[in-house]
Short mmCIF file of C-alpha atoms and ligand atoms in Angstrom, two decimals:
data_model
loop_
_atom_site.label_atom_id
_atom_site.label_comp_id
_atom_site.label_asym_id
_atom_site.label_seq_id
_atom_site.Cartn_x
_atom_site.Cartn_y
_atom_site.Cartn_z
CA MET A 10 -21.35 11.03 5.32
CA SER A 11 -23.46 13.84 6.75
CA THR A 12 -26.88 14.54 5.34
CA GLY A 13 -29.53 17.25 5.38
CA LEU A 14 -28.81 20.31 7.46
CA PHE A 15 -25.18 19.33 8.02
CA ASP A 16 -24.46 18.09 4.50
CA ILE A 17 -21.31 19.47 2.91
CA SER A 18 -20.79 16.72 0.35
CA GLY A 19 -19.56 17.96 -3.01
CA LYS A 20 -18.29 21.26 -1.59
CA VAL A 21 -14.78 22.40 -2.45
CA ALA A 22 -12.63 23.42 0.53
CA LEU A 23 -9.14 24.75 1.17
CA VAL A 24 -7.56 24.17 4.59
CA THR A 25 -4.24 25.95 5.07
CA GLY A 26 -1.82 23.98 7.22
CA GLY A 27 -3.98 20.93 6.56
CA ALA A 28 -1.12 18.41 6.57
CA SER A 29 -0.70 18.37 10.36
CA GLY A 30 -2.15 19.39 13.71
CA MET A 31 -5.58 20.94 13.88
CA GLY A 32 -5.61 21.60 10.12
CA ARG A 33 -5.22 17.87 9.51
CA MET A 34 -8.09 17.14 11.91
CA ILE A 35 -10.29 19.60 10.01
CA ALA A 36 -9.22 18.38 6.57
CA GLU A 37 -9.95 14.74 7.48
CA GLY A 38 -13.32 15.72 8.94
CA LEU A 39 -14.34 17.64 5.81
CA LEU A 40 -13.23 14.72 3.64
CA GLN A 41 -15.23 12.27 5.75
CA ALA A 42 -18.23 14.53 5.26
CA GLY A 43 -17.79 14.30 1.49
CA ALA A 44 -16.03 17.56 0.59
CA LYS A 45 -13.16 17.84 -1.89
CA VAL A 46 -10.29 19.24 0.14
CA TYR A 47 -7.13 21.14 -0.79
CA ILE A 48 -4.46 21.28 1.91
CA THR A 49 -1.25 23.26 2.19
CA SER A 50 2.03 22.77 4.00
CA ARG A 51 5.39 24.50 3.67
CA LYS A 52 7.05 21.11 3.23
CA PRO A 53 6.36 19.61 -0.22
CA ALA A 54 7.08 16.01 0.85
CA ASP A 55 4.86 16.23 3.96
CA CYS A 56 2.14 17.87 1.94
CA GLU A 57 2.21 15.19 -0.73
CA ALA A 58 2.32 12.37 1.86
CA ALA A 59 -0.57 13.82 3.89
CA ALA A 60 -2.68 14.33 0.77
CA ALA A 61 -1.94 10.76 -0.38
CA GLU A 62 -2.94 9.35 3.04
CA MET A 63 -6.13 11.41 3.18
CA SER A 64 -7.03 10.47 -0.39
CA ARG A 65 -8.11 7.13 1.10
CA ILE A 66 -11.03 9.06 2.58
CA GLY A 67 -11.90 11.31 -0.36
CA THR A 68 -10.45 13.70 -2.92
CA CYS A 69 -7.55 15.47 -1.23
CA ILE A 70 -5.01 17.59 -3.10
CA GLY A 71 -1.85 18.96 -1.52
CA ILE A 72 -0.27 22.24 -2.60
CA ALA A 73 3.05 23.17 -1.01
CA ALA A 74 2.96 26.79 0.08
CA ASP A 75 4.43 29.15 2.63
CA LEU A 76 2.07 31.89 3.82
CA ASP A 77 4.92 34.30 4.35
CA PRO A 78 5.67 36.42 2.31
CA PRO A 79 2.38 37.63 0.76
CA GLU A 80 3.70 36.94 -2.76
CA ALA A 81 3.69 33.25 -1.86
CA VAL A 82 0.07 33.54 -0.76
CA VAL A 83 -0.82 35.11 -4.12
CA GLU A 84 0.96 32.22 -5.83
CA LEU A 85 -1.06 29.71 -3.80
CA ALA A 86 -4.31 31.47 -4.72
CA ASN A 87 -3.30 31.43 -8.39
CA LYS A 88 -2.74 27.68 -8.24
CA ILE A 89 -6.21 27.17 -6.76
CA LYS A 90 -7.72 29.49 -9.39
CA ALA A 91 -6.11 27.41 -12.13
CA LEU A 92 -7.82 24.30 -10.74
CA GLU A 93 -11.23 25.49 -9.56
CA ASP A 94 -13.95 27.92 -10.68
CA LYS A 95 -15.40 28.22 -7.22
CA LEU A 96 -14.36 27.73 -3.62
CA ASP A 97 -17.10 26.91 -1.10
CA ILE A 98 -15.10 26.75 2.13
CA LEU A 99 -11.85 28.54 2.97
CA ILE A 100 -10.36 27.61 6.32
CA ASN A 101 -7.45 29.82 7.31
CA ASN A 102 -5.91 27.47 9.86
CA ALA A 103 -2.12 27.81 9.43
CA GLY A 104 -0.61 29.72 12.28
CA ARG A 105 2.61 30.25 14.15
CA THR A 106 3.61 31.42 17.56
CA TRP A 107 6.65 32.73 19.39
CA GLY A 108 7.25 32.43 23.10
CA ALA A 109 9.76 34.42 25.16
CA PRO A 110 9.72 36.37 28.43
CA LEU A 111 8.52 39.96 28.14
CA GLU A 112 11.91 41.40 29.02
CA SER A 113 13.64 39.59 26.20
CA PHE A 114 10.76 39.26 23.72
CA PRO A 115 12.56 40.02 20.44
CA ASP A 116 11.42 42.45 17.78
CA LYS A 117 11.95 39.72 15.22
CA ALA A 118 9.05 37.79 16.85
CA TRP A 119 6.47 40.17 15.40
CA ALA A 120 6.67 40.22 11.59
CA PRO A 121 6.60 36.46 10.93
CA VAL A 122 3.75 35.85 13.38
CA MET A 123 1.61 38.69 12.03
CA ALA A 124 2.44 37.58 8.47
CA VAL A 125 1.13 34.02 8.89
CA ASN A 126 -1.69 34.69 11.36
CA VAL A 127 -3.16 37.91 9.96
CA GLN A 128 -1.75 39.10 6.65
CA GLY A 129 -1.71 35.62 5.08
CA PRO A 130 -5.40 34.95 5.74
CA PHE A 131 -6.29 38.48 4.52
CA THR A 132 -4.31 38.09 1.30
CA LEU A 133 -5.75 34.65 0.66
CA ILE A 134 -9.32 35.91 1.12
CA ARG A 135 -8.62 38.89 -1.15
CA GLU A 136 -7.07 36.76 -3.89
CA LEU A 137 -9.71 34.03 -3.70
CA LEU A 138 -12.64 36.46 -3.72
CA PRO A 139 -13.65 35.65 -7.32
CA LEU A 140 -13.93 31.95 -6.43
CA LEU A 141 -15.75 32.64 -3.16
CA LYS A 142 -18.14 34.99 -4.96
CA ASN A 143 -18.86 32.31 -7.56
CA SER A 144 -19.75 29.92 -4.76
CA GLY A 145 -21.93 32.49 -3.02
CA ALA A 146 -23.72 33.28 -6.28
CA ASP A 147 -24.73 29.62 -6.64
CA ASN A 148 -27.35 29.49 -3.91
CA SER A 149 -28.59 32.28 -1.65
CA ASP A 150 -29.42 29.82 1.16
CA ASN A 151 -25.96 28.31 1.09
CA PRO A 152 -23.31 31.02 1.12
CA ALA A 153 -19.58 30.59 0.63
CA ARG A 154 -17.80 30.26 3.97
CA VAL A 155 -14.58 31.69 5.32
CA ILE A 156 -13.49 30.32 8.68
CA ASN A 157 -10.50 31.96 10.33
CA ILE A 158 -8.92 29.98 13.15
CA GLY A 159 -8.24 32.41 15.98
CA SER A 160 -7.41 31.51 19.57
CA LEU A 161 -8.71 31.79 23.09
CA ALA A 162 -5.40 33.55 23.76
CA GLY A 163 -6.62 36.39 21.54
CA LYS A 164 -9.85 36.68 23.52
CA ALA A 165 -8.91 36.00 27.16
CA VAL A 166 -5.77 36.75 29.14
CA GLU A 167 -4.00 33.40 29.12
CA PRO A 168 -0.72 32.79 30.98
CA LEU A 169 1.35 32.63 27.78
CA PRO A 170 4.45 34.72 27.04
CA ALA A 171 3.43 34.89 23.38
CA TYR A 172 2.86 38.59 22.86
CA SER A 173 2.83 38.80 19.08
CA TYR A 174 0.69 35.63 18.89
CA VAL A 175 -2.05 36.88 21.23
CA ALA A 176 -2.15 40.24 19.43
CA SER A 177 -2.32 38.50 16.04
CA LYS A 178 -5.23 36.32 17.17
CA ALA A 179 -7.19 39.31 18.55
CA ALA A 180 -6.52 40.95 15.17
CA ILE A 181 -7.87 38.02 13.14
CA HIS A 182 -11.02 37.89 15.29
CA HIS A 183 -11.74 41.54 14.55
CA LEU A 184 -10.70 41.33 10.91
CA SER A 185 -13.16 38.44 10.52
CA ARG A 186 -16.02 40.66 11.68
CA VAL A 187 -14.98 43.52 9.40
CA LEU A 188 -14.79 41.20 6.38
CA ALA A 189 -18.08 39.54 7.36
CA ALA A 190 -19.81 42.90 7.07
CA GLU A 191 -18.10 43.69 3.78
CA LEU A 192 -18.72 40.31 2.16
CA ALA A 193 -22.30 39.67 3.30
CA PRO A 194 -23.72 41.27 0.11
CA ASP A 195 -21.69 38.73 -1.88
CA ASN A 196 -23.29 35.88 0.08
CA ILE A 197 -20.01 34.99 1.77
CA THR A 198 -19.96 34.40 5.53
CA VAL A 199 -16.85 35.03 7.58
CA ASN A 200 -16.49 33.60 11.06
CA ALA A 201 -13.70 33.24 13.56
CA VAL A 202 -13.33 29.94 15.38
CA VAL A 203 -11.69 30.51 18.74
CA PRO A 204 -10.15 27.29 20.09
CA GLY A 205 -8.99 26.71 23.62
CA TYR A 206 -6.41 23.94 23.95
CA PHE A 207 -6.06 21.07 21.49
CA PRO A 208 -3.28 18.44 21.57
CA THR A 209 -1.03 19.55 18.71
CA LYS A 210 2.62 20.52 18.33
CA MET A 211 1.72 24.06 19.41
CA THR A 212 0.60 22.89 22.87
CA ALA A 213 3.13 20.07 23.30
CA HIS A 214 4.98 22.03 26.00
CA ILE A 215 1.86 21.96 28.23
CA ARG A 216 1.38 18.22 27.85
CA LYS A 217 5.07 17.30 28.27
CA GLU A 218 4.99 17.13 32.05
CA GLU A 219 2.16 15.29 33.83
CA ASP A 220 2.04 18.00 36.53
CA THR A 221 1.74 20.85 34.05
CA SER A 222 -0.98 19.00 32.19
CA GLN A 223 -3.02 18.33 35.37
CA GLU A 224 -2.59 21.94 36.44
CA PHE A 225 -3.80 23.05 33.05
CA LEU A 226 -6.77 20.67 32.93
CA ALA A 227 -7.92 21.97 36.31
CA ARG A 228 -8.58 25.27 34.51
CA VAL A 229 -10.90 23.64 31.95
CA PRO A 230 -14.49 23.22 33.21
CA LEU A 231 -14.98 20.17 30.96
CA ALA A 232 -11.59 18.88 32.20
CA ARG A 233 -10.08 17.75 28.91
CA TYR A 234 -8.32 18.94 25.77
CA GLY A 235 -10.31 19.51 22.60
CA THR A 236 -10.53 16.65 20.11
CA ALA A 237 -10.76 16.30 16.34
CA GLU A 238 -14.51 15.66 16.67
CA ASP A 239 -14.94 18.93 18.57
CA ILE A 240 -13.19 21.14 16.01
CA VAL A 241 -14.57 19.26 13.00
CA GLY A 242 -18.12 19.44 14.38
CA LEU A 243 -17.95 23.21 14.62
CA CYS A 244 -16.35 23.62 11.18
CA ILE A 245 -18.97 21.37 9.55
CA PHE A 246 -21.74 23.26 11.32
CA LEU A 247 -20.40 26.60 10.08
CA SER A 248 -19.84 25.19 6.56
CA SER A 249 -23.23 23.54 6.11
CA ARG A 250 -26.78 24.77 5.65
CA ALA A 251 -27.13 24.63 9.44
CA GLY A 252 -24.67 27.51 9.83
CA ALA A 253 -25.73 29.52 6.78
CA TYR A 254 -27.25 32.40 8.79
CA ILE A 255 -24.19 32.94 10.98
CA THR A 256 -21.60 35.52 10.05
CA GLY A 257 -19.30 37.88 11.93
CA GLY A 258 -19.22 35.48 14.86
CA GLU A 259 -16.47 34.49 17.26
CA HIS A 260 -17.17 30.86 18.07
CA ILE A 261 -15.36 29.84 21.22
CA ILE A 262 -14.60 26.12 21.54
CA ASP A 263 -12.68 25.67 24.76
CA GLY A 264 -14.46 23.32 27.17
CA GLY A 265 -15.90 26.32 29.00
CA MET A 266 -12.66 28.14 29.82
CA PHE A 267 -14.02 31.49 28.64
CA GLY A 268 -17.75 31.21 29.20
CA CYS A 269 -17.74 29.62 32.65
CA HIS A 270 -15.60 32.26 34.35
N1 NAP B 365 -3.48 23.69 19.38
C1 NAP B 365 -4.18 24.55 20.07
O1 NAP B 365 -4.49 24.34 21.24
C2 NAP B 365 -4.64 25.85 19.44
C3 NAP B 365 -5.36 26.74 20.23
C4 NAP B 365 -5.83 27.90 19.67
C5 NAP B 365 -5.57 28.17 18.35
N2 NAP B 365 -4.84 27.30 17.59
C6 NAP B 365 -4.61 27.65 16.20
O2 NAP B 365 -4.87 26.53 15.40
C7 NAP B 365 -4.13 26.64 14.19
C8 NAP B 365 -3.39 25.33 13.93
O3 NAP B 365 -2.39 25.19 14.93
P1 NAP B 365 -1.97 23.76 15.53
O4 NAP B 365 -2.45 23.71 16.90
O5 NAP B 365 -2.33 22.71 14.57
O6 NAP B 365 -0.39 23.97 15.60
P2 NAP B 365 0.79 23.29 14.79
O7 NAP B 365 0.71 21.83 14.95
O8 NAP B 365 2.01 24.01 15.23
O9 NAP B 365 0.45 23.63 13.29
C9 NAP B 365 0.69 24.89 12.73
C10 NAP B 365 0.25 24.83 11.29
O10 NAP B 365 0.50 26.08 10.67
C11 NAP B 365 1.25 25.85 9.49
N3 NAP B 365 2.23 26.96 9.32
C12 NAP B 365 3.04 27.48 10.24
N4 NAP B 365 3.81 28.44 9.69
C13 NAP B 365 3.47 28.53 8.40
C14 NAP B 365 3.89 29.31 7.31
N5 NAP B 365 4.86 30.23 7.41
N6 NAP B 365 3.31 29.12 6.12
C15 NAP B 365 2.35 28.18 5.96
N7 NAP B 365 1.90 27.40 6.95
C16 NAP B 365 2.45 27.57 8.16
C17 NAP B 365 1.97 24.53 9.69
O11 NAP B 365 2.15 23.95 8.42
P3 NAP B 365 3.50 23.13 7.99
O12 NAP B 365 4.35 22.99 9.22
O13 NAP B 365 2.97 21.84 7.48
O14 NAP B 365 4.09 23.99 6.94
C18 NAP B 365 0.98 23.75 10.53
O15 NAP B 365 0.04 23.08 9.73
C19 NAP B 365 -3.22 27.84 14.35
O16 NAP B 365 -3.78 28.97 13.73
C20 NAP B 365 -3.19 28.03 15.86
O17 NAP B 365 -2.88 29.34 16.22
C21 NAP B 365 -4.36 26.15 18.12
#
């Protein structure tokens, strides 16, 4: 369990999409650091199973929820409000993508991607404001934290035919800064975490072929994919006393893909 500057034990966190992929990495990391963690998944059975498995580490509660449409997000927030008086850490991790060549990129690829990647996080922040404010009011040196998971693809021009996805990620980076300014007086920090490439379902197509993977890794100065430790380390930093003075930031975690070029 972490101590001192990086201590988050006893904090209450919500990680959307925490049953799998990067959300699962983050949820497990927060649990290992002593936080109580709520996770969501669209699939009730997966959500329950993931929460049961992670309960071996610490208190983990699964709530099945879709983040599209917004009414479902309001319902999720209401469930959290019925269970908690304050929320210390909100990690908007759930996300979806859509890949297709420009010439045939369908109109139907926009609404669902923007709904989950931008509107969902916004609605969840709005609805959970009373709980985040309660957390922020507790201790001026230890604000409530909102961490929105963006993407390198919303910051740099990556070779991905995922037009609605890259636009949605650029949008969540900027929205994070706007909300950081608005919520600072309530002692709530808002930061965007901007990951490069992590081995999850979303990047499975890159790792499928050895050649593609080598070609990709040649573009990463640190020559590897991100790991659970990498993403958890940054989230714990931003959620602990160590990161209390940081808000409105875009924190790139990509093995140097952005910064070294
Ligand atoms: N992997 C990477 O290299 C990478 C890079 C940059 C950014 N990211 C971002 O990291 C986040 C996690 O992605 P991942 O890599 O873990 O991909 P993933 O394995 O495909 O996971 C996507 C997550 O989003 C959730 N989700 C998708 N649609 C949803 C919906 N309509 N309602 C609620 N939840 C929904 C999924 O939950 P269920 O399926 O359980 O419902 C799942 O937990 C995303 O925001 C992604 O854009 C990933």
